[in-house]
Amino acid sequence: MPAGSLLRGDIGYYKLSWSKIPNMDRFPKQSAFNLGDVVTDVAKTLTEAEKAKLEEQNKRMVTPFQALKLEQDARKHWDLFYKRNETRFFKDRHWTTREFSELLSGEATTGNGSFTVAEDPQVAESTQKNTKTMLEVGCGVGNLIFPLIEDGHRDYFIYACDLSPRAVELVCKHNLYDERYMKAFPCDITSDDVFRTLATDSLDIVTLIFVLSAIHPEKFHATLLSIFRLLKPGGVVLFRDYGLYDMAQLRFKPGHKIAENFYMRQDGTRSYYFAETEVSELFQKAGFTIEVNSYIHRRTINPKEKIDVPRIFVQGKFKKPEADENETSEGNPERCNHPELRDGCGVMKNGQGTRWWKRHRRCIIRPRKN
């Protein structure tokens, strides 16, 4: 197959002509990392057959009772998933440093690329405090963090959490697991669980790779608000998830659809399929600025197994704004009229060494610098 054919209408997305694609500059776009990648903010154009498949899904929906049960048993279903599959299901993600340069090693590595850990506990603690910190949300069995360590990218302290205690147990049993430079813990990121382990404003990087789609849509906002609180000003979320009309979405049969773009798999786990604009709005509503965000249309090819399928992902980088000195002030009444840290926020703190500012619909109280 000629390389150019991967970029033509025969992949079923659209006839590619960059000059004719609308709104290409609405948000900054990713680079194309693989031959044949199409990076755009344009959703896939469905064929009549594909539209019929989506209509067929609506004929038998998951009942409200079933949907509630799936939500209540989410941890159980993921625990059973890892009991059956252990470390065999997901492939190691060696691609992450290629597509997210923020994960590359910096100055904190030794000449051979290994992480330097001081023998003196006080020195080790000081080193950890001065090291970048990263959290992988939904770490599974470590298919992202352990490839990073194998490739020598150890210039940050890694936290890893997962809803499934069994998955975390498998991470801790890995031969590369070392609590001198990582800590894995079970956690429901949709609740306040994570703050039992991590403090606010403590992380430089959060990875959210094929995780938000497994969460109920009603909890997207709360999840992103928690991540926002965890990040330091200037910290970044590295995001990838399933895109709208991905091949996997079109394959669902009647009886699997829970709600619009939200589905139940055979094993009881769930998956949501995102529009690019929806992802942007979710992160902006939580207070983030958009660094890059786009669909990535890509073919998954495995000649050995004769697999050649089109995939659609949404991939982006979202930043917690830096504290802006121009948006600070001092005042007297202590008040905050934001029920969900949204529009209309007007937090003020009086004199005693405090200042206030608001940015992207978020209020942050910080000690005043002398």
CSV table of N, CA and C in Angstrom, one decimal, residues 4 15 20 39 48 57 68 71 110 117 141-142 154 170 197 202 207 232 237 245 269 277 311 319 335-336 368:
chain,number,residue,atom,x,y,z
A,4,GLY,N,1.0,7.3,0.7
A,4,GLY,CA,0.0,8.3,0.5
A,4,GLY,C,-1.4,7.9,0.7
A,15,LYS,N,-11.7,13.1,2.6
A,15,LYS,CA,-10.7,13.3,1.5
A,15,LYS,C,-9.8,14.5,2.0
A,20,LYS,N,-8.8,22.9,2.9
A,20,LYS,CA,-10.3,22.8,2.9
A,20,LYS,C,-10.8,22.4,4.3
A,39,VAL,N,-3.6,14.5,11.8
A,39,VAL,CA,-3.8,15.3,13.0
A,39,VAL,C,-4.7,16.5,12.7
A,48,GLU,N,-22.8,5.7,5.4
A,48,GLU,CA,-24.2,5.3,5.7
A,48,GLU,C,-24.3,4.0,6.5
A,57,GLN,N,-27.4,0.4,17.7
A,57,GLN,CA,-27.0,0.3,19.1
A,57,GLN,C,-28.1,0.8,20.0
A,68,LEU,N,-26.4,1.7,36.9
A,68,LEU,CA,-26.1,2.0,38.3
A,68,LEU,C,-25.2,0.9,38.9
A,71,GLU,N,-21.6,1.2,37.8
A,71,GLU,CA,-20.9,2.2,38.5
A,71,GLU,C,-20.5,1.8,39.9
A,110,THR,N,22.2,10.5,35.9
A,110,THR,CA,23.6,10.3,35.9
A,110,THR,C,24.1,10.1,34.4
A,117,VAL,N,20.2,8.0,43.8
A,117,VAL,CA,19.5,8.1,45.1
A,117,VAL,C,20.6,8.1,46.2
A,141,VAL,N,-0.9,-2.1,35.3
A,141,VAL,CA,0.2,-2.9,35.9
A,141,VAL,C,1.6,-2.3,35.5
A,142,GLY,N,1.6,-1.0,35.2
A,142,GLY,CA,2.9,-0.3,35.0
A,142,GLY,C,3.4,-0.2,33.6
A,154,ARG,N,14.6,8.7,34.6
A,154,ARG,CA,14.3,8.6,36.1
A,154,ARG,C,14.6,9.9,36.8
A,170,LEU,N,0.3,-5.8,41.6
A,170,LEU,CA,1.1,-6.3,40.5
A,170,LEU,C,2.2,-5.3,40.2
A,197,THR,N,-2.7,10.8,50.0
A,197,THR,CA,-1.3,10.4,49.7
A,197,THR,C,-0.6,11.6,49.2
A,202,SER,N,1.5,19.8,44.3
A,202,SER,CA,2.7,19.0,44.5
A,202,SER,C,3.3,18.3,43.3
A,207,THR,N,-0.2,12.1,34.0
A,207,THR,CA,-0.6,11.4,32.8
A,207,THR,C,-2.0,10.9,33.0
A,232,LYS,N,1.2,21.6,40.4
A,232,LYS,CA,1.8,22.9,40.7
A,232,LYS,C,1.4,23.9,39.6
A,237,VAL,N,-0.9,18.3,32.2
A,237,VAL,CA,-1.6,17.0,32.1
A,237,VAL,C,-1.3,16.5,30.6
A,245,TYR,N,-16.2,8.1,17.3
A,245,TYR,CA,-16.4,7.2,16.1
A,245,TYR,C,-15.1,6.3,15.9
A,269,THR,N,-16.3,-3.6,32.3
A,269,THR,CA,-15.6,-2.3,32.3
A,269,THR,C,-16.3,-1.4,31.2
A,277,THR,N,-13.6,18.7,20.7
A,277,THR,CA,-14.1,20.0,21.4
A,277,THR,C,-14.6,19.7,22.8
A,311,ARG,N,-7.8,3.7,13.8
A,311,ARG,CA,-8.1,4.1,15.1
A,311,ARG,C,-8.2,5.6,15.2
A,319,LYS,N,-2.4,22.7,30.6
A,319,LYS,CA,-1.5,23.3,31.6
A,319,LYS,C,-2.3,24.0,32.7
A,335,ARG,N,-14.7,36.0,51.5
A,335,ARG,CA,-15.9,35.4,50.9
A,335,ARG,C,-15.5,34.6,49.7
A,336,CYS,N,-16.3,33.7,49.3
A,336,CYS,CA,-16.1,32.9,48.1
A,336,CYS,C,-17.5,32.5,47.6
A,368,ARG,N,1.5,35.0,51.3
A,368,ARG,CA,2.1,36.2,50.7
A,368,ARG,C,3.6,36.2,50.8
